[in-house]
Amino acid sequence: MTPGTMHARASARANIALAKYWGKADLEHNVPAVPSISLTLDQLVTETEVCFVEKLESDIVVLDGRPTTAPEAQRAIAMLDRVRRTAGLRWKATVASSNHFPTSAGLASSASGFAALAAAATRAAGLELDSEALSVLARRSSASAARSIFGGFVELPGGQPGQRSLAARQIAPERHWDVRLIIALTATGPKSVSSTDAMERSRKTSPYYQAWVEHAPRWAVAIKRAVCDRDLAALGSAMEQSTFAFHSCAMTAEPTILYWNQATVAALRTVSGLRERGVSAWSTMDAGPHVKVLCQAADAPRVQQALDRTPGVLETRVARPGTGIEVLS
Ligand code: DP6
């Protein structure tokens, strides 16, 4: 390593929540109000390089080769500051992050981004954190990122205000269950309202938010059991409820947040239609218009074909269970 520099590179993959996180118990410490369960994917990989440089005057953050917007830079620098405090380091850093996404159509994931940054920044600073500590660090920046530290099936418990040490943990490794997730893109461009803003607005204004917080843990329990039992129908049914319940909170916020477009509804109908014809396929969505469909590996070609034929669906991708973070150098 060049004298006066400390460098590391790491990668992380996106995850899809099977039981959804929506709403914070503590805004400052970014503690989720409800438990969530996810599947880390083999697609949507972020690779991040961090270099602390003795002579650098300020942090430089580059995303996919372009300088970041001020809010993007602030979020990354907040994580660098935490790492510097822990390591007793003063040097500023350059951060270069690239998303190896199969598409640029608004699927950018803060989960893979902050998981990769947590791994690269701590290693560059000379810290040897275990996965739990990395998950806590990633969660502070984006709660879904806490889950991308681990591969396979992962849970992040709901927390209490002030619960700084909340971390995700693996329920089962990626080889536990060879499911497929078909991602149907229904729009291009970034989402209308960020998940962080939308869940805060839901918490403050939706009359359904309290009901969501009360019910979400039950779906998480059902989904965890279904993952352990490899019971796709039980998982899918609870996953769809969890998805539609959090979207109901967003829709009933003031002002309303409606992520769906016509192709979203068409894709959801394609999936329920497949089920009527005996295919065990189940929808989930995040804070955006895209539809993601969980099914058995053997059914993936049929599900993908049906989604490809759905009016308004622009592109589909098939993801498999993926691994957690990797430190590359
Ligand atoms: C709908 O993790 O992006 O995708 O913690 O504010 O960064 P912050 O939110 P974020 O929210 C993800 C919400 C979701 C559901 C999920 O991934 O659990």
Coordinates of C-alpha atoms and ligand atoms in Angstrom, one line a residue:
M1 CA 0.0 0.0 0.0
T2 CA 1.2 3.5 -0.8
P3 CA 2.4 5.4 2.3
G4 CA -0.2 7.9 3.5
T5 CA -3.1 5.8 2.2
M6 CA -5.3 3.0 3.6
H7 CA -7.3 1.2 1.1
A8 CA -10.0 -1.6 0.8
R9 CA -12.6 -2.9 -1.6
A10 CA -15.8 -4.8 -0.9
S11 CA -18.9 -6.0 -2.6
A12 CA -22.5 -6.6 -1.4
R13 CA -25.7 -7.7 -3.1
A14 CA -29.2 -6.3 -2.8
N15 CA -31.9 -8.1 -0.8
I16 CA -35.6 -8.4 -1.2
A17 CA -37.8 -8.2 1.9
L18 CA -40.2 -11.1 2.3
A19 CA -41.6 -9.5 5.5
K20 CA -41.4 -5.8 4.9
Y21 CA -39.7 -3.1 7.1
W22 CA -41.7 0.2 7.0
G23 CA -41.4 2.8 9.7
K24 CA -38.9 3.7 12.4
A25 CA -39.0 3.4 16.1
D26 CA -36.1 5.8 16.4
L27 CA -35.3 8.3 13.6
E28 CA -31.9 9.4 14.9
H29 CA -30.5 5.9 15.4
N30 CA -32.5 4.4 12.4
V31 CA -34.2 1.7 14.4
P32 CA -37.0 -0.1 12.5
A33 CA -40.4 -0.3 14.2
V34 CA -41.2 -3.7 12.9
P35 CA -39.2 -7.0 12.2
S36 CA -38.3 -7.8 8.6
I37 CA -37.1 -10.9 6.8
S38 CA -35.3 -10.9 3.6
L39 CA -33.6 -12.9 0.9
T40 CA -30.2 -11.7 -0.3
L41 CA -30.0 -11.9 -4.1
D42 CA -27.2 -12.9 -6.5
Q43 CA -28.0 -9.9 -8.7
L44 CA -27.7 -6.2 -8.2
V45 CA -24.1 -6.2 -6.9
T46 CA -22.5 -3.0 -5.6
E47 CA -18.7 -2.9 -5.5
T48 CA -17.2 -0.1 -3.4
E49 CA -13.6 1.0 -2.9
V50 CA -12.6 3.2 0.0
C51 CA -9.2 4.9 0.3
F52 CA -8.3 7.0 3.4
V53 CA -5.6 9.5 2.3
E54 CA -3.5 11.4 4.8
K55 CA -3.2 14.5 2.6
L56 CA -6.8 14.8 1.4
E57 CA -8.8 17.8 2.6
S58 CA -12.3 16.6 2.2
D59 CA -14.1 13.3 1.4
I60 CA -14.8 12.6 -2.3
V61 CA -17.7 10.3 -3.1
V62 CA -18.2 9.0 -6.7
L63 CA -21.2 6.8 -7.6
D64 CA -21.1 5.0 -10.9
G65 CA -18.4 7.4 -12.2
R66 CA -20.4 10.6 -11.4
P67 CA -20.1 12.9 -8.4
T68 CA -22.9 12.3 -5.9
T69 CA -25.7 14.7 -5.0
A70 CA -25.3 16.5 -1.7
P71 CA -27.7 14.2 0.2
E72 CA -26.1 11.1 -1.2
A73 CA -22.6 12.4 -0.2
Q74 CA -23.9 13.3 3.3
R75 CA -25.2 9.8 3.9
A76 CA -21.9 8.2 2.8
I77 CA -19.8 10.7 4.8
A78 CA -21.9 10.1 7.9
M79 CA -20.9 6.5 7.7
L80 CA -17.2 7.4 7.1
D81 CA -17.4 9.7 10.2
R82 CA -18.6 6.8 12.4
V83 CA -15.8 4.5 11.1
R84 CA -13.2 7.3 11.7
R85 CA -14.4 7.8 15.2
T86 CA -14.2 4.0 16.0
A87 CA -10.8 3.7 14.4
G88 CA -9.4 7.0 15.8
L89 CA -8.6 8.1 12.3
R90 CA -8.7 11.6 10.9
W91 CA -7.8 11.1 7.3
K92 CA -10.4 11.9 4.7
A93 CA -11.4 9.4 2.1
T94 CA -12.2 8.8 -1.6
V95 CA -15.1 6.5 -2.1
A96 CA -15.9 5.0 -5.5
S97 CA -19.0 2.8 -5.7
S98 CA -20.3 1.1 -8.8
N99 CA -23.5 -0.8 -9.2
H100 CA -23.3 -3.9 -11.4
F101 CA -26.9 -3.9 -12.0
P102 CA -28.3 -5.6 -15.1
T103 CA -30.3 -2.5 -15.8
S104 CA -30.3 1.2 -14.9
A105 CA -34.1 1.3 -14.6
G106 CA -34.5 2.7 -11.1
L107 CA -33.5 -0.4 -9.2
A108 CA -30.6 1.3 -7.4
S109 CA -30.3 -0.2 -4.0
S110 CA -29.2 1.6 -0.8
A111 CA -29.1 -1.9 0.8
S112 CA -26.2 -3.2 -1.3
G113 CA -24.5 0.3 -1.4
F114 CA -24.3 0.8 2.4
A115 CA -23.5 -2.8 3.1
A116 CA -20.5 -2.6 0.7
L117 CA -19.5 0.8 2.1
A118 CA -19.6 -0.5 5.7
A119 CA -17.3 -3.5 4.8
A120 CA -14.9 -1.5 2.7
A121 CA -14.6 1.5 5.0
T122 CA -14.0 -0.5 8.2
R123 CA -11.4 -2.7 6.5
A124 CA -9.7 0.3 5.0
A125 CA -9.6 1.9 8.4
G126 CA -7.9 -1.1 9.8
L127 CA -10.9 -2.3 11.8
E128 CA -11.8 -6.0 12.0
L129 CA -15.5 -5.9 12.8
D130 CA -17.6 -9.1 12.9
S131 CA -20.8 -9.4 10.8
E132 CA -23.0 -8.3 13.7
A133 CA -21.0 -5.0 14.2
L134 CA -21.0 -4.4 10.4
S135 CA -24.7 -5.0 10.3
V136 CA -25.2 -2.4 13.1
L137 CA -23.1 0.1 11.2
A138 CA -24.9 -0.5 7.9
R139 CA -28.3 -0.2 9.6
R140 CA -27.5 3.3 10.8
S141 CA -27.3 4.4 7.2
S142 CA -30.2 2.3 5.8
A143 CA -32.0 -0.4 7.7
S144 CA -32.3 -2.8 4.7
A145 CA -28.5 -2.6 4.3
A146 CA -28.2 -4.3 7.7
R147 CA -29.6 -7.4 6.1
S148 CA -27.3 -7.4 3.0
I149 CA -24.3 -8.1 5.2
F150 CA -25.5 -11.7 5.3
G151 CA -26.3 -14.1 2.5
G152 CA -29.5 -16.2 2.1
F153 CA -32.4 -15.7 4.4
V154 CA -32.0 -12.9 7.0
E155 CA -34.0 -11.3 9.8
L156 CA -33.7 -7.9 11.3
P157 CA -35.8 -7.6 14.5
G158 CA -37.9 -4.6 15.2
G159 CA -36.4 -2.4 17.9
Q160 CA -37.0 0.1 20.6
P161 CA -36.1 3.8 20.7
G162 CA -32.4 4.2 21.5
Q163 CA -31.6 0.6 20.7
R164 CA -28.2 1.3 19.1
S165 CA -27.0 -2.3 18.9
L166 CA -29.8 -3.8 16.8
A167 CA -28.3 -6.1 14.1
A168 CA -29.6 -8.5 11.5
R169 CA -28.8 -12.2 11.6
Q170 CA -28.9 -15.1 9.2
I171 CA -31.9 -17.5 9.5
A172 CA -30.7 -19.9 6.8
P173 CA -27.9 -19.8 4.2
E174 CA -28.5 -19.4 0.4
R175 CA -28.3 -23.1 -0.3
H176 CA -31.2 -23.7 2.2
W177 CA -33.9 -23.2 -0.5
D178 CA -33.3 -22.8 -4.3
V179 CA -36.2 -20.3 -5.0
R180 CA -36.2 -17.7 -7.7
L181 CA -37.2 -14.1 -7.7
I182 CA -38.4 -12.6 -11.0
I183 CA -38.0 -8.9 -11.1
A184 CA -40.5 -7.2 -13.5
L185 CA -39.5 -3.6 -14.3
T186 CA -42.5 -1.4 -14.9
A187 CA -41.0 2.0 -15.2
T188 CA -37.7 3.8 -15.8
G189 CA -36.1 6.5 -13.6
P190 CA -35.9 7.0 -9.9
K191 CA -38.8 6.5 -7.5
S192 CA -41.1 9.4 -6.8
V193 CA -40.6 9.5 -3.0
S194 CA -37.6 7.9 -1.2
S195 CA -38.4 5.0 1.1
T196 CA -37.0 7.0 4.1
D197 CA -39.3 10.0 3.4
A198 CA -42.3 7.8 2.6
M199 CA -42.1 5.7 5.7
E200 CA -41.8 8.8 7.9
R201 CA -44.8 10.4 6.2
S202 CA -46.7 7.2 6.7
R203 CA -45.8 7.1 10.4
K204 CA -46.8 10.7 10.9
T205 CA -50.0 10.9 8.9
S206 CA -51.5 7.5 7.9
P207 CA -54.4 6.3 10.1
Y208 CA -53.4 2.8 9.1
Y209 CA -49.8 3.0 10.5
Q210 CA -50.6 1.8 14.0
A211 CA -52.5 -1.2 12.6
W212 CA -49.4 -1.9 10.4
V213 CA -47.0 -1.8 13.4
E214 CA -49.3 -4.2 15.3
H215 CA -49.8 -6.7 12.5
A216 CA -46.3 -6.7 10.9
P217 CA -44.7 -9.0 13.6
R218 CA -47.3 -11.7 12.9
W219 CA -46.5 -11.8 9.2
A220 CA -42.8 -11.9 10.1
V221 CA -43.4 -14.9 12.4
A222 CA -45.4 -16.7 9.7
I223 CA -42.7 -15.9 7.0
K224 CA -39.8 -17.1 9.2
R225 CA -41.6 -20.4 9.9
A226 CA -42.4 -20.8 6.2
V227 CA -38.7 -20.1 5.3
C228 CA -37.6 -22.8 7.8
D229 CA -40.3 -25.3 6.4
R230 CA -39.7 -24.3 2.8
D231 CA -43.4 -23.7 2.5
L232 CA -43.8 -21.4 -0.5
A233 CA -47.6 -21.0 -0.3
A234 CA -47.5 -19.9 3.4
L235 CA -44.6 -17.6 2.7
G236 CA -46.2 -16.1 -0.4
S237 CA -49.5 -15.4 1.2
A238 CA -48.0 -13.6 4.2
M239 CA -45.5 -11.8 2.0
E240 CA -48.3 -10.4 -0.2
Q241 CA -50.2 -9.2 2.9
S242 CA -47.1 -7.6 4.3
T243 CA -46.5 -5.8 0.9
F244 CA -50.1 -4.6 0.4
A245 CA -50.3 -3.5 4.1
F246 CA -47.3 -1.2 3.9
H247 CA -48.4 0.2 0.5
S248 CA -51.8 0.9 2.1
C249 CA -50.0 3.0 4.8
A250 CA -48.2 4.9 2.0
M251 CA -51.4 5.4 0.0
T252 CA -53.3 6.7 3.0
A253 CA -50.5 9.1 4.0
E254 CA -51.1 12.8 3.6
P255 CA -50.2 13.8 0.9
T256 CA -50.8 10.4 -0.5
I257 CA -47.9 8.2 -1.9
L258 CA -48.9 6.0 -4.8
Y259 CA -46.0 4.1 -6.3
W260 CA -48.1 1.9 -8.6
N261 CA -48.7 2.4 -12.3
Q262 CA -50.9 0.5 -14.7
A263 CA -48.2 -2.0 -15.5
T264 CA -47.8 -2.7 -11.7
V265 CA -51.4 -3.7 -11.5
A266 CA -51.2 -5.7 -14.7
A267 CA -48.2 -7.6 -13.3
L268 CA -49.9 -8.3 -10.0
R269 CA -52.9 -9.7 -12.0
T270 CA -50.6 -11.8 -14.0
V271 CA -49.2 -13.4 -10.8
S272 CA -52.7 -14.0 -9.3
G273 CA -53.7 -15.5 -12.7
L274 CA -50.7 -17.8 -12.6
R275 CA -51.8 -19.0 -9.2
E276 CA -55.3 -19.7 -10.5
R277 CA -53.7 -22.0 -13.0
G278 CA -51.8 -23.8 -10.3
V279 CA -48.4 -22.0 -10.3
S280 CA -47.2 -21.1 -6.9
A281 CA -46.0 -17.6 -7.7
W282 CA -46.2 -14.7 -5.2
S283 CA -45.8 -10.9 -5.5
T284 CA -43.9 -8.4 -3.5
M285 CA -43.0 -4.8 -4.1
D286 CA -40.7 -2.2 -2.5
A287 CA -41.1 1.6 -2.5
G288 CA -41.5 1.8 -6.2
P289 CA -43.6 0.5 -9.1
H290 CA -41.7 -2.7 -9.9
V291 CA -43.2 -6.1 -9.1
K292 CA -41.0 -8.9 -7.8
V293 CA -42.3 -12.5 -7.9
L294 CA -41.1 -15.4 -5.8
C295 CA -41.5 -18.9 -7.2
Q296 CA -39.9 -22.4 -7.3
A297 CA -36.8 -22.7 -9.6
A298 CA -38.8 -25.1 -11.9
D299 CA -41.6 -22.5 -12.4
A300 CA -39.2 -19.5 -13.1
P301 CA -39.3 -19.8 -17.0
R302 CA -43.1 -19.9 -17.0
V303 CA -43.4 -17.0 -14.6
Q304 CA -40.9 -14.9 -16.5
Q305 CA -42.6 -15.6 -19.8
A306 CA -46.0 -14.5 -18.3
L307 CA -44.5 -11.3 -17.0
D308 CA -42.7 -10.6 -20.2
R309 CA -46.0 -10.8 -22.0
T310 CA -47.8 -8.4 -19.5
P311 CA -48.6 -5.0 -21.0
G312 CA -46.3 -2.3 -19.7
V313 CA -43.6 -4.7 -18.3
L314 CA -40.4 -3.3 -19.7
E315 CA -37.9 -6.0 -18.7
T316 CA -37.6 -9.0 -16.5
R317 CA -34.7 -10.5 -14.6
V318 CA -34.3 -13.7 -12.7
A319 CA -32.4 -13.6 -9.3
R320 CA -31.3 -16.5 -7.1
P321 CA -30.4 -16.6 -3.5
G322 CA -27.1 -14.8 -3.1
T323 CA -24.2 -14.4 -0.7
G324 CA -23.3 -11.7 1.9
I325 CA -20.6 -9.1 1.8
E326 CA -17.2 -10.0 0.4
V327 CA -14.0 -8.1 1.1
L328 CA -12.1 -8.1 -2.2
S329 CA -8.8 -6.5 -1.3
Ligands
DP6_1 C1 -40.0 -1.0 1.2 O1 -33.9 0.5 4.1 O2 -34.4 2.0 2.2 O3 -37.8 -1.7 0.7 O4 -33.7 2.7 6.6 O5 -34.7 4.8 5.7 O6 -32.8 3.7 4.5 P1 -34.0 3.5 5.4 O7 -35.0 2.7 4.5 P2 -34.8 1.5 3.5 O8 -36.3 1.0 3.4 C2 -36.6 -0.2 2.7 C3 -38.1 -0.3 2.7 C4 -38.7 -1.4 1.8 C5 -38.9 -2.7 2.6 C6 -37.7 -3.5 3.0 O9 -36.7 -3.5 2.3 O10 -37.8 -4.1 4.1

